[in-house]
Short mmCIF file of C-alpha atoms in Angstrom, two decimals:
data_model
loop_
_atom_site.label_atom_id
_atom_site.label_comp_id
_atom_site.label_asym_id
_atom_site.label_seq_id
_atom_site.Cartn_x
_atom_site.Cartn_y
_atom_site.Cartn_z
CA GLY X 186 0.00 0.00 0.00
CA ASN X 187 2.80 2.46 0.82
CA LEU X 188 4.44 1.95 -2.55
CA ILE X 189 1.24 2.63 -4.48
CA GLU X 190 0.69 5.77 -2.42
CA GLU X 191 4.26 6.92 -3.12
CA LEU X 192 3.84 6.37 -6.87
CA GLN X 193 0.53 8.24 -6.97
CA GLN X 194 1.82 11.18 -4.90
CA ASN X 195 4.87 11.62 -7.12
CA ARG X 196 3.31 10.92 -10.54
CA ASP X 197 3.47 14.59 -11.58
CA SER X 198 7.24 14.68 -11.08
CA TRP X 199 8.13 11.59 -13.12
CA GLU X 200 10.89 12.32 -15.64
CA LEU X 201 11.05 10.13 -18.74
CA LEU X 202 14.60 8.80 -19.07
CA GLU X 203 14.23 6.30 -21.88
CA LYS X 204 11.44 4.91 -24.04
CA ASP X 205 11.07 2.55 -26.96
CA GLU X 206 8.18 0.49 -28.34
CA ASN X 207 8.16 -1.98 -25.43
CA ASN X 208 9.85 -0.29 -22.44
CA ALA X 209 9.74 3.04 -20.64
CA THR X 210 11.94 4.17 -17.74
CA PHE X 211 11.00 7.04 -15.44
CA ARG X 212 12.82 8.70 -12.53
CA TYR X 213 11.15 10.61 -9.73
CA ILE X 214 12.12 12.36 -6.51
CA PHE X 215 10.36 11.66 -3.23
CA VAL X 216 10.72 13.03 0.29
CA VAL X 217 10.82 11.04 3.51
CA GLU X 218 9.93 13.55 6.20
CA THR X 219 10.19 11.28 9.24
CA PRO X 220 12.61 8.35 9.57
CA PHE X 221 10.86 5.00 9.87
CA GLU X 222 11.72 1.34 10.33
CA GLN X 223 10.43 -1.67 8.37
CA GLU X 224 10.69 -5.37 9.12
CA PHE X 225 11.05 -8.00 6.42
CA PRO X 226 10.52 -11.69 7.26
CA LEU X 227 13.52 -13.91 6.49
CA GLY X 228 11.95 -17.22 7.54
CA ASP X 229 12.36 -19.35 10.65
CA GLY X 230 10.89 -16.50 12.70
CA LYS X 231 13.77 -14.17 11.81
CA VAL X 232 13.25 -10.65 10.49
CA GLN X 233 15.51 -8.04 8.98
CA LYS X 234 14.95 -4.45 10.12
CA LEU X 235 15.65 -1.59 7.74
CA THR X 236 15.73 2.02 8.88
CA HIS X 237 14.76 4.62 6.29
CA PRO X 238 16.30 8.02 7.09
CA ALA X 239 14.60 11.34 6.42
CA GLY X 240 15.64 13.19 3.26
CA ASN X 241 15.17 13.56 -0.49
CA PHE X 242 15.58 10.42 -2.58
CA ASP X 243 15.22 9.43 -6.21
CA ALA X 244 13.83 6.22 -7.63
CA GLU X 245 13.33 4.65 -11.03
CA ILE X 246 10.40 2.67 -12.35
CA ILE X 247 10.46 0.62 -15.55
CA PHE X 248 7.34 -0.30 -17.49
CA GLU X 249 7.10 -3.09 -20.07
CA LYS X 250 4.49 -3.27 -22.81
CA TYR X 251 2.97 -6.75 -23.00
CA PRO X 252 1.89 -8.34 -26.31
CA SER X 253 -1.71 -7.51 -25.32
CA GLY X 254 -0.77 -3.80 -25.51
CA VAL X 255 -1.05 -3.27 -21.73
CA TRP X 256 1.81 -1.48 -19.93
CA LYS X 257 2.81 -3.09 -16.62
CA ILE X 258 5.42 -2.30 -13.99
CA ASP X 259 8.47 -4.44 -14.74
CA LEU X 260 11.00 -3.16 -12.20
CA LEU X 261 10.98 -0.75 -9.27
#
């Protein structure tokens, strides 16, 4: 849910980096105002904790055009 919210909030600032008939790559800037921690399950009851610091960050998103003509997220 957080990722979808981030993508929607930053959609207006996406910068097209590269595009051809079947792929499109965009870059966008996002702001983390308050540091936060996430836990990712590793199995056997173990978790990995990641701390996200506050600051400005950039990210890339790559879309791929499927044979049906629908564009889908290929890589975040």
